[in-house]
Amino acid sequence: MHSTLYASYLMIVPDYWAEARQQHRAAGKQITIRRWGWSSCSEDDARAMAEARAAEALQRLLGGEKLTRREPKAAYNGASGVPIREEVLSRHGEEVVTRNSYGAHCLNTPRALFADVDFASTPRAGLRFAVFGLLALLAVIGGIHLQSWGVAGGLLLLALLLTGPLAGGVDRLNLLRKGGHERIARQRLMDFLAGHLAWNVRLYRTPGGFRLLATHQAFEASAPEVQQFFAAVGADPVYVRMCSNQQCFRARLTAKPWRIGIGDHMRPRPGIWPVHPDRLGIRQQWVAAYERAAASHSACHFVESLGSGKVDPEISAVVALHDREARAHEFALAVA
């Protein structure tokens, strides 16, 4: 009950976590079920929630429902039915800055609409299918012409091997014809704004694409217009899914470790909060090295504001927080 309620309607970023276990033995068989609890008040509150959720899950399981016996300790983008499980670094009203599973600072906000647009792409499935179909047809024609099904089979195998590279080449040529990733992404945004005159969107450049921030009003992640905006600008599908799951928007504020010369993962692995007190020292050592390296990089650069020019007072504070923490106006710093 707790997890469904919270995950469906609120952005929750707890400070405390606990896991509880419930067992049932009958007819020589034992059933064990574990559930997480969380709280922004105390570990005792987190433990009480965990006990209640575990008891509820056990009753549902005994009633015939098919349930997972143990909830995984999952990172933000792998979580489902539990809140954001990350170390809280600071709180700014409704906005919360956390440290994600690979060490970067992230802004979590329930109202300020951010969107990530990734320039990296792979050939569409339809294009790959068309290329393979053409190569397969040529393989069959070649086999018939040479009157050898062995040759046809070999050519079909070659078609399989060549489909990816050829589809990628066609996709790149088509991309160049349209002006490249950046021009296409910007045009998609401009087309959307042309049909939504009240909107205002701040455009940022990231290492892999664009970051967009709507400033004219606050939004809820589940709002239909948010989904329309995501679709129109080509927002990253994983980001879109997690906005829906966690009922919030999100923006990375500091560099990805591997882009600033840090080759090892945050320790202890897998980097998901909380960490056992015995291992906290290892984490703090890694974090200290990361923070020193990240201080000379920005997460994005502000490019321009597009649209109506309106900035809602509720969003203005988020803009200031994001731009300061992401170093969006420090153009002397490399984006990472």
Short mmCIF file of C-alpha atoms in Angstrom, two decimals:
data_model
loop_
_atom_site.label_atom_id
_atom_site.label_comp_id
_atom_site.label_asym_id
_atom_site.label_seq_id
_atom_site.Cartn_x
_atom_site.Cartn_y
_atom_site.Cartn_z
CA MET A 1 0.00 0.00 0.00
CA HIS A 2 2.71 2.49 1.01
CA SER A 3 4.92 2.00 -2.02
CA THR A 4 2.04 2.18 -4.49
CA LEU A 5 0.66 5.33 -2.90
CA TYR A 6 3.98 7.16 -2.77
CA ALA A 7 5.31 6.08 -6.16
CA SER A 8 2.08 6.95 -7.93
CA TYR A 9 1.45 10.44 -6.60
CA LEU A 10 4.55 12.00 -5.02
CA MET A 11 8.23 12.58 -5.55
CA ILE A 12 9.82 10.97 -2.49
CA VAL A 13 13.53 11.24 -1.66
CA PRO A 14 13.96 9.72 1.82
CA ASP A 15 16.90 10.20 4.16
CA TYR A 16 16.43 6.86 5.93
CA TRP A 17 15.99 3.29 4.68
CA ALA A 18 15.38 -0.05 6.38
CA GLU A 19 14.55 -3.61 5.29
CA ALA A 20 12.16 -5.94 7.14
CA ARG A 21 11.51 -9.67 6.83
CA GLN A 22 8.30 -11.63 7.37
CA GLN A 23 8.12 -15.44 7.43
CA HIS A 24 5.32 -17.98 7.27
CA ARG A 25 5.63 -21.74 7.75
CA ALA A 26 2.90 -24.21 6.77
CA ALA A 27 2.87 -27.83 5.61
CA GLY A 28 6.63 -28.08 6.03
CA LYS A 29 7.30 -25.11 3.77
CA GLN A 30 8.61 -21.70 4.77
CA ILE A 31 7.85 -18.49 2.94
CA THR A 32 10.12 -15.49 3.50
CA ILE A 33 9.35 -12.07 2.11
CA ARG A 34 11.38 -8.86 2.45
CA ARG A 35 10.34 -5.27 1.87
CA TRP A 36 11.98 -1.86 2.14
CA GLY A 37 10.73 1.02 4.22
CA TRP A 38 11.77 4.67 4.06
CA SER A 39 11.37 7.92 5.93
CA SER A 40 12.53 11.51 5.94
CA CYS A 41 12.17 11.60 9.74
CA SER A 42 14.00 8.70 11.34
CA GLU A 43 15.33 5.18 10.92
CA ASP A 44 12.63 3.95 13.34
CA ASP A 45 9.93 5.28 11.01
CA ALA A 46 11.64 3.58 8.07
CA ARG A 47 11.72 0.30 10.01
CA ALA A 48 8.02 0.59 10.91
CA MET A 49 7.12 1.12 7.26
CA ALA A 50 9.27 -1.82 6.20
CA GLU A 51 7.54 -4.09 8.74
CA ALA A 52 4.09 -2.93 7.58
CA ARG A 53 4.90 -3.37 3.90
CA ALA A 54 6.42 -6.81 4.49
CA ALA A 55 3.37 -7.94 6.48
CA GLU A 56 1.02 -6.67 3.80
CA ALA A 57 3.02 -8.35 1.03
CA LEU A 58 3.04 -11.66 2.92
CA GLN A 59 -0.75 -11.59 3.29
CA ARG A 60 -1.17 -10.84 -0.39
CA LEU A 61 1.23 -13.66 -1.28
CA LEU A 62 -0.66 -16.09 0.94
CA GLY A 63 -3.85 -14.90 -0.74
CA GLY A 64 -2.59 -16.15 -4.08
CA GLU A 65 -0.98 -13.08 -5.65
CA LYS A 66 2.31 -13.51 -7.47
CA LEU A 67 4.76 -11.14 -5.81
CA THR A 68 8.51 -10.68 -5.75
CA ARG A 69 9.83 -12.20 -2.53
CA ARG A 70 12.56 -9.57 -2.15
CA GLU A 71 12.74 -6.04 -3.50
CA PRO A 72 16.12 -5.36 -5.07
CA LYS A 73 18.37 -2.57 -3.83
CA ALA A 74 18.06 -0.75 -7.13
CA ALA A 75 19.50 2.47 -8.55
CA TYR A 76 17.25 5.33 -9.68
CA ASN A 77 16.78 4.11 -13.25
CA GLY A 78 16.12 0.53 -12.17
CA ALA A 79 13.68 1.24 -9.37
CA SER A 80 9.98 0.49 -9.61
CA GLY A 81 7.51 0.99 -6.77
CA VAL A 82 10.04 2.53 -4.37
CA PRO A 83 11.24 6.14 -4.05
CA ILE A 84 14.56 7.58 -5.21
CA ARG A 85 17.24 5.69 -3.34
CA GLU A 86 20.21 8.07 -3.26
CA GLU A 87 22.21 9.99 -0.69
CA VAL A 88 20.60 13.37 -0.01
CA LEU A 89 23.18 16.13 -0.35
CA SER A 90 20.91 19.16 0.12
CA ARG A 91 17.28 20.26 0.10
CA HIS A 92 15.96 23.49 -1.40
CA GLY A 93 12.24 23.63 -0.71
CA GLU A 94 10.70 20.88 -2.85
CA GLU A 95 13.92 20.36 -4.82
CA VAL A 96 16.42 17.77 -3.61
CA VAL A 97 20.04 17.33 -4.70
CA THR A 98 21.26 13.74 -4.44
CA ARG A 99 24.35 11.72 -5.31
CA ASN A 100 23.54 9.08 -7.92
CA SER A 101 24.93 5.56 -8.14
CA TYR A 102 28.03 6.62 -10.10
CA GLY A 103 28.80 9.61 -7.87
CA ALA A 104 27.39 12.65 -9.68
CA HIS A 105 25.12 15.25 -8.11
CA CYS A 106 21.55 15.23 -9.46
CA LEU A 107 18.72 17.73 -9.08
CA ASN A 108 15.31 16.14 -8.45
CA THR A 109 12.31 18.42 -8.83
CA PRO A 110 8.57 17.67 -8.81
CA ARG A 111 7.54 20.76 -10.79
CA ALA A 112 10.30 22.05 -13.11
CA LEU A 113 10.07 20.31 -16.48
CA PHE A 114 13.51 19.19 -17.65
CA ALA A 115 14.04 17.03 -20.74
CA ASP A 116 17.18 15.28 -22.00
CA VAL A 117 17.62 14.99 -25.76
CA ASP A 118 20.38 12.56 -26.69
CA PHE A 119 22.17 13.03 -30.02
CA ALA A 120 23.45 9.45 -30.13
CA SER A 121 21.31 7.20 -32.30
CA THR A 122 21.13 3.75 -33.81
CA PRO A 123 19.47 2.94 -37.13
CA ARG A 124 15.72 2.43 -36.84
CA ALA A 125 14.47 -1.15 -36.88
CA GLY A 126 12.57 -0.45 -40.09
CA LEU A 127 15.72 0.73 -41.85
CA ARG A 128 17.69 -2.32 -40.69
CA PHE A 129 14.89 -4.60 -41.87
CA ALA A 130 14.77 -2.89 -45.27
CA VAL A 131 18.53 -3.17 -45.75
CA PHE A 132 18.53 -6.83 -44.76
CA GLY A 133 15.55 -7.52 -47.03
CA LEU A 134 17.38 -6.01 -50.01
CA LEU A 135 20.58 -7.93 -49.26
CA ALA A 136 18.64 -11.17 -48.72
CA LEU A 137 16.87 -10.72 -52.07
CA LEU A 138 20.21 -10.21 -53.79
CA ALA A 139 21.58 -13.31 -52.04
CA VAL A 140 18.69 -15.46 -53.30
CA ILE A 141 19.01 -14.04 -56.84
CA GLY A 142 22.74 -14.76 -56.75
CA GLY A 143 22.16 -18.34 -55.60
CA ILE A 144 19.55 -18.93 -58.33
CA HIS A 145 21.82 -17.40 -60.98
CA LEU A 146 24.71 -19.65 -59.92
CA GLN A 147 22.33 -22.59 -59.30
CA SER A 148 23.80 -23.12 -55.85
CA TRP A 149 21.85 -23.02 -52.59
CA GLY A 150 25.20 -23.19 -50.77
CA VAL A 151 26.18 -19.90 -52.36
CA ALA A 152 22.76 -18.46 -51.47
CA GLY A 153 23.22 -19.54 -47.84
CA GLY A 154 26.69 -17.98 -47.70
CA LEU A 155 25.41 -14.75 -49.18
CA LEU A 156 22.55 -14.68 -46.66
CA LEU A 157 25.08 -15.03 -43.84
CA LEU A 158 27.08 -12.19 -45.37
CA ALA A 159 23.85 -10.15 -45.56
CA LEU A 160 23.37 -10.60 -41.82
CA LEU A 161 26.91 -9.38 -41.15
CA LEU A 162 26.60 -6.36 -43.45
CA THR A 163 23.13 -5.19 -42.40
CA GLY A 164 24.30 -3.24 -39.33
CA PRO A 165 27.19 -1.35 -40.96
CA LEU A 166 25.21 -0.57 -44.12
CA ALA A 167 22.13 0.60 -42.18
CA GLY A 168 24.39 2.75 -40.03
CA GLY A 169 25.94 4.29 -43.12
CA VAL A 170 22.56 5.06 -44.67
CA ASP A 171 21.40 6.56 -41.37
CA ARG A 172 24.49 8.81 -41.16
CA LEU A 173 24.04 10.01 -44.74
CA ASN A 174 20.39 10.81 -44.04
CA LEU A 175 21.43 12.64 -40.88
CA LEU A 176 23.97 14.74 -42.80
CA ARG A 177 21.35 15.55 -45.44
CA LYS A 178 19.10 16.95 -42.72
CA GLY A 179 21.87 19.02 -41.15
CA GLY A 180 23.07 16.83 -38.28
CA HIS A 181 21.80 15.92 -34.82
CA GLU A 182 21.94 19.41 -33.36
CA ARG A 183 20.04 21.09 -36.17
CA ILE A 184 17.36 18.36 -36.19
CA ALA A 185 16.90 18.53 -32.41
CA ARG A 186 16.69 22.32 -32.42
CA GLN A 187 14.18 22.29 -35.27
CA ARG A 188 11.97 19.81 -33.39
CA LEU A 189 11.95 22.17 -30.42
CA MET A 190 11.18 25.19 -32.63
CA ASP A 191 8.34 23.33 -34.34
CA PHE A 192 6.84 22.52 -30.94
CA LEU A 193 7.15 26.12 -29.72
CA ALA A 194 5.54 27.40 -32.91
CA GLY A 195 2.38 25.51 -31.94
CA HIS A 196 2.58 26.36 -28.21
CA LEU A 197 3.04 30.12 -27.99
CA ALA A 198 2.77 30.31 -24.19
CA TRP A 199 5.76 28.03 -23.70
CA ASN A 200 9.27 29.21 -22.86
CA VAL A 201 12.20 26.79 -22.88
CA ARG A 202 15.81 27.29 -21.80
CA LEU A 203 18.24 25.39 -24.04
CA TYR A 204 21.49 23.96 -22.67
CA ARG A 205 24.27 22.04 -24.43
CA THR A 206 25.45 18.83 -22.78
CA PRO A 207 28.25 16.47 -23.87
CA GLY A 208 25.71 14.20 -25.55
CA GLY A 209 22.94 16.52 -26.68
CA PHE A 210 20.53 19.14 -25.35
CA ARG A 211 18.98 19.75 -21.96
CA LEU A 212 15.67 21.60 -22.03
CA LEU A 213 14.00 23.42 -19.13
CA ALA A 214 10.48 24.82 -19.45
CA THR A 215 10.11 28.00 -17.40
CA HIS A 216 6.65 29.42 -18.17
CA GLN A 217 4.81 27.24 -15.63
CA ALA A 218 5.15 24.31 -13.26
CA PHE A 219 4.16 20.82 -14.42
CA GLU A 220 3.36 17.43 -12.96
CA ALA A 221 5.32 14.57 -14.51
CA SER A 222 2.13 12.67 -15.40
CA ALA A 223 0.49 15.62 -17.20
CA PRO A 224 -0.52 14.88 -20.82
CA GLU A 225 1.22 18.03 -22.09
CA VAL A 226 4.48 16.82 -20.56
CA GLN A 227 4.26 13.55 -22.48
CA GLN A 228 3.43 15.49 -25.65
CA PHE A 229 6.49 17.69 -25.12
CA PHE A 230 8.75 14.69 -24.52
CA ALA A 231 7.51 13.04 -27.72
CA ALA A 232 7.80 16.23 -29.78
CA VAL A 233 11.41 16.99 -28.82
CA GLY A 234 12.59 13.36 -28.84
CA ALA A 235 13.40 13.07 -25.13
CA ASP A 236 15.48 10.11 -23.99
CA PRO A 237 13.08 7.13 -23.48
CA VAL A 238 14.72 5.97 -20.23
CA TYR A 239 14.47 9.48 -18.81
CA VAL A 240 10.80 9.68 -19.82
CA ARG A 241 10.03 6.36 -18.14
CA MET A 242 11.77 7.33 -14.90
CA CYS A 243 10.00 10.70 -14.75
CA SER A 244 6.74 8.76 -14.77
CA ASN A 245 7.94 6.16 -12.26
CA GLN A 246 9.33 8.67 -9.75
CA GLN A 247 6.86 11.50 -10.44
CA CYS A 248 9.60 14.05 -10.84
CA PHE A 249 12.04 15.60 -13.28
CA ARG A 250 15.79 15.32 -13.00
CA ALA A 251 19.01 16.98 -14.15
CA ARG A 252 22.62 15.95 -13.56
CA LEU A 253 24.58 18.80 -11.96
CA THR A 254 28.17 17.52 -11.99
CA ALA A 255 30.39 15.60 -14.40
CA LYS A 256 30.25 11.91 -15.15
CA PRO A 257 33.38 10.39 -13.53
CA TRP A 258 34.67 8.64 -16.65
CA ARG A 259 34.65 11.95 -18.53
CA ILE A 260 37.01 13.64 -16.06
CA GLY A 261 39.70 10.98 -15.77
CA ILE A 262 38.25 8.84 -12.96
CA GLY A 263 38.36 5.28 -14.23
CA ASP A 264 37.22 3.37 -11.16
CA HIS A 265 33.61 3.08 -10.02
CA MET A 266 32.36 4.69 -6.84
CA ARG A 267 33.07 2.34 -3.99
CA PRO A 268 31.79 0.21 -2.47
CA ARG A 269 29.97 -1.21 -5.46
CA PRO A 270 27.25 -0.92 -6.65
CA GLY A 271 27.13 2.59 -5.18
CA ILE A 272 23.49 2.47 -4.05
CA TRP A 273 22.51 4.23 -0.84
CA PRO A 274 22.67 3.58 2.06
CA VAL A 275 26.13 2.17 2.63
CA HIS A 276 27.05 0.04 5.63
CA PRO A 277 28.92 2.16 8.20
CA ASP A 278 31.97 -0.13 7.88
CA ARG A 279 32.23 0.75 4.17
CA LEU A 280 31.45 4.46 4.45
CA GLY A 281 35.13 5.42 4.66
CA ILE A 282 35.85 3.79 1.29
CA ARG A 283 32.99 5.74 -0.27
CA GLN A 284 34.14 9.03 1.25
CA GLN A 285 37.66 8.58 -0.14
CA TRP A 286 36.29 8.06 -3.65
CA VAL A 287 33.88 11.00 -3.28
CA ALA A 288 36.68 13.33 -2.18
CA ALA A 289 38.74 12.49 -5.28
CA TYR A 290 35.68 12.88 -7.50
CA GLU A 291 34.71 16.27 -6.06
CA ARG A 292 38.25 17.62 -6.65
CA ALA A 293 38.18 16.52 -10.29
CA ALA A 294 34.59 17.65 -10.91
CA ALA A 295 35.26 21.17 -9.62
CA SER A 296 36.90 22.12 -12.94
CA HIS A 297 34.00 20.97 -15.14
CA SER A 298 30.42 21.99 -15.82
CA ALA A 299 27.52 19.65 -16.50
CA CYS A 300 26.07 21.82 -19.27
CA HIS A 301 26.32 25.24 -20.91
CA PHE A 302 23.40 27.62 -21.29
CA VAL A 303 22.75 28.42 -24.96
CA GLU A 304 19.58 30.53 -25.15
CA SER A 305 16.00 31.00 -24.02
CA LEU A 306 13.35 30.32 -26.66
CA GLY A 307 9.63 31.07 -26.78
CA SER A 308 7.44 33.48 -24.86
CA GLY A 309 10.13 34.69 -22.46
CA LYS A 310 7.92 33.94 -19.45
CA VAL A 311 9.50 32.64 -16.24
CA ASP A 312 7.11 31.46 -13.55
CA PRO A 313 8.22 32.59 -10.05
CA GLU A 314 7.99 28.99 -8.82
CA ILE A 315 10.42 27.88 -11.53
CA SER A 316 12.76 30.88 -11.27
CA ALA A 317 14.37 29.53 -8.09
CA VAL A 318 14.92 26.15 -9.76
CA VAL A 319 16.59 27.86 -12.73
CA ALA A 320 18.95 29.70 -10.39
CA LEU A 321 19.74 26.53 -8.42
CA HIS A 322 20.32 24.45 -11.55
CA ASP A 323 22.48 27.03 -13.33
CA ARG A 324 24.61 27.64 -10.25
CA GLU A 325 25.18 23.98 -9.36
CA ALA A 326 25.66 22.85 -12.98
CA ARG A 327 27.99 25.84 -13.66
CA ALA A 328 25.93 26.50 -16.76
CA HIS A 329 27.35 29.99 -17.34
CA GLU A 330 31.02 29.17 -16.70
CA PHE A 331 32.04 28.78 -20.33
CA ALA A 332 35.74 28.50 -19.48
CA LEU A 333 34.98 25.08 -17.97
CA ALA A 334 34.76 21.97 -20.14
CA VAL A 335 31.36 20.26 -20.25
CA ALA A 336 31.52 16.71 -18.93
#
